[in-house]
Coordinates of C-alpha atoms in Angstrom, one line a residue:
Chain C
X1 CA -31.6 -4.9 -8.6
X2 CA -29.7 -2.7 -5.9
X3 CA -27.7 0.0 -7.1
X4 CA -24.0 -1.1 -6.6
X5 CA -22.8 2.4 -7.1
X6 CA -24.7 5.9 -6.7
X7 CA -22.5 9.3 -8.0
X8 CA -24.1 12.0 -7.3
X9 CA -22.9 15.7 -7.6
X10 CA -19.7 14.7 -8.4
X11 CA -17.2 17.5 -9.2
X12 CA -13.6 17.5 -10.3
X13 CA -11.0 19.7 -11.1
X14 CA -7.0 19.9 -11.2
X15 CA -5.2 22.7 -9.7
X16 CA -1.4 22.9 -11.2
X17 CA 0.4 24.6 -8.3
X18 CA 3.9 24.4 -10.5
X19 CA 2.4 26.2 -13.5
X20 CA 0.8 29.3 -11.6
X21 CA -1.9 27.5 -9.9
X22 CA -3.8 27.2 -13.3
X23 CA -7.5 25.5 -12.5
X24 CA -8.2 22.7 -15.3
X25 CA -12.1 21.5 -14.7
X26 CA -12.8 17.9 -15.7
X27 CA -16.5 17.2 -14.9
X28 CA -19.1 18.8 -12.5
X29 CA -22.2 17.8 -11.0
X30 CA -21.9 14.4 -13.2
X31 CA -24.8 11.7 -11.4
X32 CA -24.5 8.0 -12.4
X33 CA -26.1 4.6 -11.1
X34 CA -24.7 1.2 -11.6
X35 CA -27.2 -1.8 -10.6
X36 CA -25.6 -5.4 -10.0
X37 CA -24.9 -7.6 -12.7
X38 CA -24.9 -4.2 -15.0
X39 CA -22.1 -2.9 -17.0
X40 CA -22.1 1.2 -17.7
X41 CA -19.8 2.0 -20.4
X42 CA -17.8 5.4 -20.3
X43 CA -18.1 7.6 -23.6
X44 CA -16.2 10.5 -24.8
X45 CA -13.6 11.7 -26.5
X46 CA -9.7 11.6 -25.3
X47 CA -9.6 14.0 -22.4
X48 CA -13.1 14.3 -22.0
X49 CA -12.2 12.7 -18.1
X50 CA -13.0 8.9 -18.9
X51 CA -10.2 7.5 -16.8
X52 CA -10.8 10.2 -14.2
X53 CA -14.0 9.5 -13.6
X54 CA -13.1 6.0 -13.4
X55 CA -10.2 6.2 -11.1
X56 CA -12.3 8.5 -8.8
X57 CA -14.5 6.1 -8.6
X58 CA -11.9 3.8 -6.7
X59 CA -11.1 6.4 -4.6
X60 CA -7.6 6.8 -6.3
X61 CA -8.4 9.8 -7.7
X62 CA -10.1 12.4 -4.9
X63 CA -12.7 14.7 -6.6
X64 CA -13.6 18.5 -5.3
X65 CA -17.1 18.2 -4.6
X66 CA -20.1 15.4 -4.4
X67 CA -20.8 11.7 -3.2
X68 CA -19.3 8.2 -4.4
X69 CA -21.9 5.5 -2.6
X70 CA -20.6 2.4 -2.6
X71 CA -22.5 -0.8 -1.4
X72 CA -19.8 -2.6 0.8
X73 CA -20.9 -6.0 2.3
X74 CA -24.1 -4.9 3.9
X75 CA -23.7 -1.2 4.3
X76 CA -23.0 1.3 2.3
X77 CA -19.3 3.5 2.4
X78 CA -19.4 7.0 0.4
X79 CA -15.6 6.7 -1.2
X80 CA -15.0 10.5 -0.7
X81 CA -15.4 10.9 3.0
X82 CA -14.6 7.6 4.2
X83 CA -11.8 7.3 6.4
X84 CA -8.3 5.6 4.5
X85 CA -8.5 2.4 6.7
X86 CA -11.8 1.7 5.4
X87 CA -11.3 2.5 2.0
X88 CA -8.2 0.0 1.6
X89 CA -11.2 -2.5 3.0
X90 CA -13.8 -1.5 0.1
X91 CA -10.8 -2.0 -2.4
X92 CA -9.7 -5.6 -0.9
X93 CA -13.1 -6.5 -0.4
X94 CA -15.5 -5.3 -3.0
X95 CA -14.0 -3.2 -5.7
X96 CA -11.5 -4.7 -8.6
X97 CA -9.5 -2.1 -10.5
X98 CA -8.2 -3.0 -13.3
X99 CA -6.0 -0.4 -14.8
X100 CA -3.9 0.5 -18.3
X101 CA -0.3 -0.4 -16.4
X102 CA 0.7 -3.1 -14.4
X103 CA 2.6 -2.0 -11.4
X104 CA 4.6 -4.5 -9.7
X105 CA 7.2 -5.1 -7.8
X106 CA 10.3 -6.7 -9.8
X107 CA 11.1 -10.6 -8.8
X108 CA 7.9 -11.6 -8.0
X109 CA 6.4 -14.1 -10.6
X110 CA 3.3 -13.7 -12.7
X111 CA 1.8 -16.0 -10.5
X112 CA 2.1 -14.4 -6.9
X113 CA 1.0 -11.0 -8.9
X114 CA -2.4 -12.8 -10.3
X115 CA -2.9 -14.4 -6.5
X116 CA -2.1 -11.9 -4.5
X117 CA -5.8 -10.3 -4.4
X118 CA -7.1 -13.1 -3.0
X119 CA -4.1 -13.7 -0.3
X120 CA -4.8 -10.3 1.0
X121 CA -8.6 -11.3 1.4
X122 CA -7.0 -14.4 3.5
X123 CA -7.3 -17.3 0.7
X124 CA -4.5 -19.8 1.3
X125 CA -1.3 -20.3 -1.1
X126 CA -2.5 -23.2 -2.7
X127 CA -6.3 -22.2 -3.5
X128 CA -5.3 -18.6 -4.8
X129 CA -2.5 -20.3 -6.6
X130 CA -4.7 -22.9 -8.7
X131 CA -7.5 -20.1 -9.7
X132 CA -4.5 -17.5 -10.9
X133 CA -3.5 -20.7 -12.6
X134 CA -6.4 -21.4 -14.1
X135 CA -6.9 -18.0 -15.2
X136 CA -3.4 -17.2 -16.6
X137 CA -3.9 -20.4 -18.9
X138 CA -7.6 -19.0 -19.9
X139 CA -6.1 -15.6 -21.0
X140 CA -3.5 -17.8 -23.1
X141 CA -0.1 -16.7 -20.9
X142 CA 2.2 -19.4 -21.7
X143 CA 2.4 -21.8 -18.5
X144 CA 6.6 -21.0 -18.9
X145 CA 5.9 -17.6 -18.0
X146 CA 4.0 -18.5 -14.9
X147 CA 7.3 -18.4 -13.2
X148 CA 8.5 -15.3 -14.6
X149 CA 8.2 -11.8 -13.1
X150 CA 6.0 -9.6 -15.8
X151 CA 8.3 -6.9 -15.9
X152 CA 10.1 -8.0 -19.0
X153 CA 6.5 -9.2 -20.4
X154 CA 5.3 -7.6 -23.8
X155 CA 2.5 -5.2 -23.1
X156 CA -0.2 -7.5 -24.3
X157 CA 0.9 -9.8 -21.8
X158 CA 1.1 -7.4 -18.9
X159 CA -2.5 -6.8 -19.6
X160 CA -3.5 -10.1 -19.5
X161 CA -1.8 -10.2 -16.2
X162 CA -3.1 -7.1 -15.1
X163 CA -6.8 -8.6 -16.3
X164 CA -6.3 -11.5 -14.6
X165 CA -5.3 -9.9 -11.3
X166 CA -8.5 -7.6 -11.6
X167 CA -11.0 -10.7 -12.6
X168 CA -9.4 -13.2 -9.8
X169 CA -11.8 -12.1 -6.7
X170 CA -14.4 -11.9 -8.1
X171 CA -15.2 -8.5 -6.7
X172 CA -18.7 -7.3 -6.6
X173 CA -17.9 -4.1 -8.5
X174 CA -15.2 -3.8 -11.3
X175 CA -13.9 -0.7 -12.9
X176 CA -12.1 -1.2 -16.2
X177 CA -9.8 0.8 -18.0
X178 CA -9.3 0.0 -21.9
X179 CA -8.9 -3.5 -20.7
X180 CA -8.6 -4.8 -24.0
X181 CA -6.6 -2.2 -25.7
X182 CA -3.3 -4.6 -26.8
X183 CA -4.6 -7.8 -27.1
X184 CA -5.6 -9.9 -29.7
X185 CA -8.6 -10.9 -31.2
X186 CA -8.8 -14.4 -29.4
X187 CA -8.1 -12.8 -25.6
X188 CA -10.5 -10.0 -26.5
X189 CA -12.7 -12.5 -27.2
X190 CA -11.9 -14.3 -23.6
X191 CA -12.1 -11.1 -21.6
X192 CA -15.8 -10.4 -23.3
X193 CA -16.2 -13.9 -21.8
X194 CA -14.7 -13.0 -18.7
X195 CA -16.9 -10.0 -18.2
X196 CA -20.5 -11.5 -19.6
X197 CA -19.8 -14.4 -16.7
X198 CA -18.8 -11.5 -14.2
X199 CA -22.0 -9.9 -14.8
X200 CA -24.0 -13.0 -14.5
X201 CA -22.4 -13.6 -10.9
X202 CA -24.0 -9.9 -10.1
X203 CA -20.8 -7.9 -10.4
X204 CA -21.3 -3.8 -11.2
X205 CA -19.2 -3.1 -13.9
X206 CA -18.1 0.7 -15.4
X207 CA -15.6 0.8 -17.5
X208 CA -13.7 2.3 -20.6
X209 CA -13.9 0.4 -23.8
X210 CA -12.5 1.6 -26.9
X211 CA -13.0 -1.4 -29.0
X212 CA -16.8 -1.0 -30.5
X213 CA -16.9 -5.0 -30.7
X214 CA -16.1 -5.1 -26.8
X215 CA -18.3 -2.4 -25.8
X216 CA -21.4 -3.6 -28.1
X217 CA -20.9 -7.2 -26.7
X218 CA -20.7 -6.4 -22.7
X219 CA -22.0 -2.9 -22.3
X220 CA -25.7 -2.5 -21.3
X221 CA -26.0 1.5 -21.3
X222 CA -23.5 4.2 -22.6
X223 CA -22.1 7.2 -20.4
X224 CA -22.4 10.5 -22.0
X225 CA -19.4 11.9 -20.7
X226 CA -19.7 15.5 -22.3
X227 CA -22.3 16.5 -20.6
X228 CA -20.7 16.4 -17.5
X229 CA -18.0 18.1 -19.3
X230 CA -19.9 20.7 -20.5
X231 CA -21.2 21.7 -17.0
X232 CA -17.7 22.2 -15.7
Chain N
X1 CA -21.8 6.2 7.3
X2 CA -22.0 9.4 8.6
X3 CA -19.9 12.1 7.0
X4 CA -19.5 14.7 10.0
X5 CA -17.2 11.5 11.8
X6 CA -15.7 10.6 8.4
X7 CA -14.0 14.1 8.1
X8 CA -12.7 14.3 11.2
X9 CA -8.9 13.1 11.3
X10 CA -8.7 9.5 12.2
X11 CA -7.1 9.7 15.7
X12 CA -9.4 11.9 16.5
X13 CA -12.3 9.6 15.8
X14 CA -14.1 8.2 19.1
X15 CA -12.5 4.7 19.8
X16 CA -15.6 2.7 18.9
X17 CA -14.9 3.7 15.4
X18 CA -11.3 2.5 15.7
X19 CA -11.6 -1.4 16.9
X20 CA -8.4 -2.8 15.8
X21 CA -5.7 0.2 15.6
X22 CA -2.1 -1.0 16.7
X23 CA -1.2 3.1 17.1
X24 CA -2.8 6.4 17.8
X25 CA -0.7 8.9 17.6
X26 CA -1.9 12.4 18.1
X27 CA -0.8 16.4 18.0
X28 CA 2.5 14.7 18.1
X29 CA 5.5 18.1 18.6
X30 CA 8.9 17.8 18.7
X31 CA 11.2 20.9 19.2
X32 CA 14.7 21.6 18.8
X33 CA 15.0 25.0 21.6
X34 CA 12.7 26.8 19.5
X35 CA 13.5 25.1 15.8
X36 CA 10.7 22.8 15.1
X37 CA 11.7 18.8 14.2
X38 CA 7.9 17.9 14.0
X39 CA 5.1 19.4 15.2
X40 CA 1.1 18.2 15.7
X41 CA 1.2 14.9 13.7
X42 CA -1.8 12.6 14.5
X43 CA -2.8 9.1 12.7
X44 CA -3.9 5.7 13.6
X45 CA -2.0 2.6 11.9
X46 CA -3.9 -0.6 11.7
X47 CA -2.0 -4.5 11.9
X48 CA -1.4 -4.9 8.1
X49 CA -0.9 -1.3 7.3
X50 CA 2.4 0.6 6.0
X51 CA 2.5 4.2 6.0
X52 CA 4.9 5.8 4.6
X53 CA 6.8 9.2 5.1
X54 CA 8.0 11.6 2.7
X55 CA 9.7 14.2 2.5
X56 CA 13.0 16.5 1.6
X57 CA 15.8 16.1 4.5
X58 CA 15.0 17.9 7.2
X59 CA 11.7 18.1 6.7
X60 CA 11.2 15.9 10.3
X61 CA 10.7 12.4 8.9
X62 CA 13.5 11.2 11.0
X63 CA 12.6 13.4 14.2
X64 CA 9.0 12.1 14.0
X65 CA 10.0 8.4 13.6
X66 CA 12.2 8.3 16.9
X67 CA 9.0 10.1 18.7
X68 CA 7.0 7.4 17.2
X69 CA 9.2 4.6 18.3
X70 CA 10.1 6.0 22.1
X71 CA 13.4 7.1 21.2
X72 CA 12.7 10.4 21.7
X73 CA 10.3 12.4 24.3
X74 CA 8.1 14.4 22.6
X75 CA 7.5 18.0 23.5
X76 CA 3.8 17.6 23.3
X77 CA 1.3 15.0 21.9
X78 CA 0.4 11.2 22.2
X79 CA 1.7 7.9 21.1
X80 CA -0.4 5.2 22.1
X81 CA 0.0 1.8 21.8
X82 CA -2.4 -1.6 21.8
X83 CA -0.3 -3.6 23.9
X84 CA -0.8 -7.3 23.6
X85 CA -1.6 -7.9 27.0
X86 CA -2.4 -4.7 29.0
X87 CA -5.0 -2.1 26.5
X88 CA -4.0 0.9 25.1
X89 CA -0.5 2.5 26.7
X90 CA 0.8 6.2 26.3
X91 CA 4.3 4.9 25.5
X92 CA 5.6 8.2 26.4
X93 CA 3.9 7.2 30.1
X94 CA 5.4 3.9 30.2
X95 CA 8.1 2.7 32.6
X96 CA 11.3 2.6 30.9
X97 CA 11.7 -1.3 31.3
X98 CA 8.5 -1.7 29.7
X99 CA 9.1 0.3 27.0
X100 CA 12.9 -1.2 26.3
X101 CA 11.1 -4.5 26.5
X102 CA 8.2 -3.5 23.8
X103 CA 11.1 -2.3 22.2
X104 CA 12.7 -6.1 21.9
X105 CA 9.9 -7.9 21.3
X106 CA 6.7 -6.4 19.9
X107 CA 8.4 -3.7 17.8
X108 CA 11.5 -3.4 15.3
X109 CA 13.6 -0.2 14.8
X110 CA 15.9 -0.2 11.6
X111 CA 17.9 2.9 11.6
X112 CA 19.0 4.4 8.6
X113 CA 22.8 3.4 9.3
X114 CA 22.7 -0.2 10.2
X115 CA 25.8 0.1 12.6
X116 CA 23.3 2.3 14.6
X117 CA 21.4 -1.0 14.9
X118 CA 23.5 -3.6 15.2
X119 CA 26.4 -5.0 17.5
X120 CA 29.2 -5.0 15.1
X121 CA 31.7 -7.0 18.1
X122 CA 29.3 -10.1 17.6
X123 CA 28.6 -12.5 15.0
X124 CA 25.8 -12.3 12.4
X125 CA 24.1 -15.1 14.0
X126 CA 24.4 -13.1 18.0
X127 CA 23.2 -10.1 16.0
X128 CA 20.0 -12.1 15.5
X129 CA 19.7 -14.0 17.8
X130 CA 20.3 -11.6 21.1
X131 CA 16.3 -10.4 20.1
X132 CA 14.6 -14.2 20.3
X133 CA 17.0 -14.8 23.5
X134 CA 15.6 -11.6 24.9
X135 CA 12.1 -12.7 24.0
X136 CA 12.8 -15.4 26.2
X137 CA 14.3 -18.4 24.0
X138 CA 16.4 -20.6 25.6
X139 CA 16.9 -23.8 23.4
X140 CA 20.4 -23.1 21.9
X141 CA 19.5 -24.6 18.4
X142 CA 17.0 -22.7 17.5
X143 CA 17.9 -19.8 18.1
X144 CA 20.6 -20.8 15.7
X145 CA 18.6 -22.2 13.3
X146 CA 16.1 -19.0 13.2
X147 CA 19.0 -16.8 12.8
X148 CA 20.6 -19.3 9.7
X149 CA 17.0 -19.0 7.9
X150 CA 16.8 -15.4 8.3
X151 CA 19.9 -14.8 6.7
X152 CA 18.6 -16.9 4.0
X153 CA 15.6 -14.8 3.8
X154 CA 17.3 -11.3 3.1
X155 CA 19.7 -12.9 0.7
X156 CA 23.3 -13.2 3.0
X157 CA 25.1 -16.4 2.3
X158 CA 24.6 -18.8 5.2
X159 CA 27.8 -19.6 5.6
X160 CA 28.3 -16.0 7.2
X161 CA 26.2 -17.0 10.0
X162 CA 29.4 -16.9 12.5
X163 CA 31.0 -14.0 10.6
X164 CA 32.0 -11.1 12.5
X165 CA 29.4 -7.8 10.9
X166 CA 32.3 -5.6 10.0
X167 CA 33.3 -7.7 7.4
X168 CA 29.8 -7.0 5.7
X169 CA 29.6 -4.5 3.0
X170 CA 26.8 -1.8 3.7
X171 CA 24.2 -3.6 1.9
X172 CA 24.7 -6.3 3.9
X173 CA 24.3 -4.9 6.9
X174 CA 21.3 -3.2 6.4
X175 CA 19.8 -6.7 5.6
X176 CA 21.2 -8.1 8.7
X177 CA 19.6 -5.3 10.1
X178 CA 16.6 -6.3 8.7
X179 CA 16.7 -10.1 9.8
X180 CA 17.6 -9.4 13.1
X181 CA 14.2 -6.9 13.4
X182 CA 12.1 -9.3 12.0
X183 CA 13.3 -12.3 13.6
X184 CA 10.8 -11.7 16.7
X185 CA 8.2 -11.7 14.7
X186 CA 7.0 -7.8 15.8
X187 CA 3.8 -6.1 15.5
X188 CA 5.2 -3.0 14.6
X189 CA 8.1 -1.7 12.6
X190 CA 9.6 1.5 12.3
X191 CA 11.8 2.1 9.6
X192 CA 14.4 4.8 8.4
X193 CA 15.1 4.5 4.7
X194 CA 15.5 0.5 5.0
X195 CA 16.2 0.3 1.2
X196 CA 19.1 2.8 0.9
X197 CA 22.2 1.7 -0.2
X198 CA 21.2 -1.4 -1.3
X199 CA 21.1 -3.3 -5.1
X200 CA 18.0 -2.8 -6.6
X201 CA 17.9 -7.0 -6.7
X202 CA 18.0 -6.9 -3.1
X203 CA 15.8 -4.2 -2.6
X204 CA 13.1 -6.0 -5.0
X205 CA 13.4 -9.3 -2.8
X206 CA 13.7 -6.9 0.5
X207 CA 10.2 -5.3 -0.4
X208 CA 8.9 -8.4 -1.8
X209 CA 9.7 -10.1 2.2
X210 CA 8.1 -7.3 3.6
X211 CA 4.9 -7.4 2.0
X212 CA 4.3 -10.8 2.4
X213 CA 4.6 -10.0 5.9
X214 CA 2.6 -7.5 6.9
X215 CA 0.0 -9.3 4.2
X216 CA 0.4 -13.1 6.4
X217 CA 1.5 -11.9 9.7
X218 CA -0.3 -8.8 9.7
X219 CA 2.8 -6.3 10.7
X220 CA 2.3 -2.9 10.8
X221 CA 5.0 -0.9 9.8
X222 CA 5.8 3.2 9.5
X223 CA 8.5 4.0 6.8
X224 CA 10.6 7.0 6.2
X225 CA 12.1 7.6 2.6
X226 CA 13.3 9.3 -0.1
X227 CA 12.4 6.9 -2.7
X228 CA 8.6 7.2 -3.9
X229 CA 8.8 4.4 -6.1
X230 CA 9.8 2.7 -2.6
X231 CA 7.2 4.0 -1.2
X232 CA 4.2 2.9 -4.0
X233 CA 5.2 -0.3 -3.8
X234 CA 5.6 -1.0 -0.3
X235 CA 3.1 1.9 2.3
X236 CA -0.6 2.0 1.7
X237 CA -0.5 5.3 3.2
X238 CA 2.0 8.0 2.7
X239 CA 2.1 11.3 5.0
X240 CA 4.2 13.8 2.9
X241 CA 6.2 16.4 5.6
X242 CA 7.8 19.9 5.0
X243 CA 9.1 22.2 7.4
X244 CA 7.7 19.4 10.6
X245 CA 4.8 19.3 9.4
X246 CA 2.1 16.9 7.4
X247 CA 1.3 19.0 4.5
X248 CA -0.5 16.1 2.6
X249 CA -2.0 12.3 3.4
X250 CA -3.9 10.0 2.2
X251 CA -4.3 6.6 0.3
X252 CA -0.6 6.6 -1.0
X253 CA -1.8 5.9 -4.5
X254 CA -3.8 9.4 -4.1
X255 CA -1.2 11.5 -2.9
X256 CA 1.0 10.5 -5.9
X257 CA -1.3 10.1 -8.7
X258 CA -3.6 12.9 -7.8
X259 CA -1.5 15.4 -5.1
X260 CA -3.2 19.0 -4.3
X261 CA -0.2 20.3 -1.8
X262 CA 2.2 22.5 -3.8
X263 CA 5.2 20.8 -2.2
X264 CA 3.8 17.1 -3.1
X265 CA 3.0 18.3 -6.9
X266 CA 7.0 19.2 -7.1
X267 CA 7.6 16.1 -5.3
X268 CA 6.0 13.9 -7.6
X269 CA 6.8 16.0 -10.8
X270 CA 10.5 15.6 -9.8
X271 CA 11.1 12.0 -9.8
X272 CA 13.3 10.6 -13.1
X273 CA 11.4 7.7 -14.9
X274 CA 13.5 5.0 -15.1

């Protein structure tokens, strides 16, 4: 199998201008591989730079030192060098984020969030419309709410949302944050689903799982992250 | 890719590399006598790309968007434009008809005070209408029609449609504003803090219109404002600016969750959480 991502060197550090320019290190030198249809699992303890890595991996993040290869279509686009234009593609195109927080703007309805993915990739109304549909009712979101904007949404629900905007493209790589931290044990049990049938397809996944029953049941390999930690 | 190209700013980037930009803009200067307003800006903006500009007032946001948009010579620098029908075109270099006719047609220009933007001694429906007529529509009705729809689409009542604009509120006005930019359908927007003043409802349904348009229709658009939470959901770029110049870019997502800049770490640290 390909490697879908290759980190190598990767170095990353905070600099807090407002509080004297203190330097706080995250990670340093940290080398990963993620093959297609593979799902790396992050380790480490709370601030042991979990969600960094993760967000640097979409590019959201932008790390000191060191390469982030990414196979895009048929060529290859190192995250940390390439230019903004083409990193908006990689994210449309090949990478699905899905993070702790919704973000959305207010009015529009659940299902325009969970579509919208796949109308900036250039599926029409209709199409992207029926697959959010289809996978709003899969992660249990009451059809009633389809309608609704999310913003008055419990969290659980947000995250479904946010899940369901992250699983609609079916992007070849998918970085996930806690993505089951407040659900319940049925939707848990729907996104291990969602992410066993995502590998299948040959998606990359990395992602951070707190829940031991989600990790064990999608995770092929663990992430040490302390001892990229330990080197910075 | 090659990473010696990759780190070179993107308008400097040969144009083989750069197939599809709607803008270069490059070493872009403007000076007041010897006060600087902005000084040596360069991007390139792509059809279905906002970028956004931030920045404290007088930090050049304003100075650099009428530079960008022909209203103002620049002291030094490039703006070019990929004109539909005749390449790449300095827009500085350009004939003054031709530029006053891009002006109508291919671009928008909503100024921070809508009475800057709009004919206030004409109806709602002239005020949106006078761009398709100067695009070159002649049939009566639908240039009516248009106009009616617009209003509909940034939330005026329309039953205003042969209101007189000074009867508006200030809200209102900035959507009319709006309508009558978008009404041509352009390829490129410039924009001068579009959402102040107005409800938050608005604003919403405002930003909501907005994105699905440069997401169906592909419209670029450059905005200038104060309001980050604006600007996050609305400019896949951001350029922060201090003093005239770009102290920060990037991915607008990077800049806010992960800014390096001094000046953009106070920026970000400062914003209330509603």
């Amino acid at each position: 199998m390909p490697a879908m991502i290759e980190v190598a060197g990767l170095t990353k550090s905070f600099t807090l201008h407002g509080q004297g320019g203190v330097r706080i290190p995250v990670f340093a030198g940290l080398g990963l591989s993620v093959a297609a249809g593979e799902c790396l699992a992050l380790d480490g303890p709370s601030g042991s730079g979990k969600s960094t890595l993760l967000r640097s991996l979409y590019a959201n993040y932008r790390p000191d030192a060191g390469a982030i290869r990414v196979r895009h279509g048929d060529g290859v686009v190192d995250m940390m060098t390439a230019p903004p234009h083409q990193i908006l593609a990689v994210r449309r195109a090949t990478i699905g984020y899905v993070s702790q927080f919704l973000r959305v703007i207010p009015r529009v309805p659940a299902l325009a969030v969970v579509a919208e993915p796949l109308r900036v990739l250039g599926v029409e109304l209709a199409v992207a419309e029926r697959r959010a549909a289809r996978l709003l009712a899969r992660l249990r979101i009451p059809e009633r709410l389809w309608t609704l904007a999310p913003a008055t949404f419990s969290g659980g629900e947000q995250q479904r949302i946010n899940l369901a905007r992250g699983f609609i493209a079916g992007s070849p790589i998918l970085l996930l944050d806690e993505p089951t931290a407040s659900l319940d044990h049925a939707n848990r049990l729907t996104v291990i689903e969602l992410i066993c049938a995502a590998k299948q397809a040959g998606t990359a996944v990395v992602g951070i799982f707190h829940d031991r029953e989600v990790r064990d049941a999608v995770a092929d390999r663990v992430f040490d992250m302390s001892r990229a930690r330990d080197a910075a | 890719m090659s990473a010696p190209e990759a780190l070179l700013p993107d308008a400097l980037l040969p144009d083989a590399l750069l197939p599809d930009a709607l803008l270069k803009v490059a070493a872009l200067t403007h000076l007041y006598g010897r006060r600087v307003g902005c000084r040596d800006v360069g991007f390139a903006l792509w059809p279905g790309e906002v970028m956004g500009v931030v920045g404290e007032s007088g930090s050049g946001k304003t100075t650099l968007l009428h530079c960008l948009s022909g209203m103002l010579a620049p002291s030094a620098g490039t703006v070019h434009y990929r004109t539909r029908t005749e390449g790449w075109q300095d827009i500085h270099r350009l004939p003054e008809a031709r530029r006053r006719l891009l002006m109508r047609t291919d671009w928008g220009i909503v100024h921070q005070n809508p009475r800057d933007g709009l004919r206030l001694g004409v109806s709602a429906g002239a005020n949106i209408g006078e761009r398709l007529l100067a695009g070159g529509v002649r049939h009566y009705g639908r240039v009516r029609a248009e106009a009616e729809a617009w209003l509909g689409e940034v939330e005026i009542d329309r039953a205003r449609l042969d209101d007189l604009p000074s009867r508006f509120s200030g809200g209102m006005l900035q959507r009319l504003q709006i309508a009558r930019n978008l009404v041509t359908r352009p390829r490129l927007i410039f924009m001068d803090e579009p959402t102040g003043g107005l409800d938050v409802s608005v604003q919403a349904r405002l930003l909501d219109l907005l994105r699905g348009l440069v997401r169906d229709l592909g419209l670029a658009a450059v905005i200038v404002t104060h309001d980050l939470a604006v600007v996050r959901l609305l400019a896949h770029r951001l350029m922060v600016m201090k003093e005239g110049a770009v102290v920060e870019s990037g991915l607008t997502d990077q800049v806010l969750d992960d800014p390096r800049h001094p000046y953009t770490q106070l920026l970000v640290a400062s914003v209330l959480q509603g």
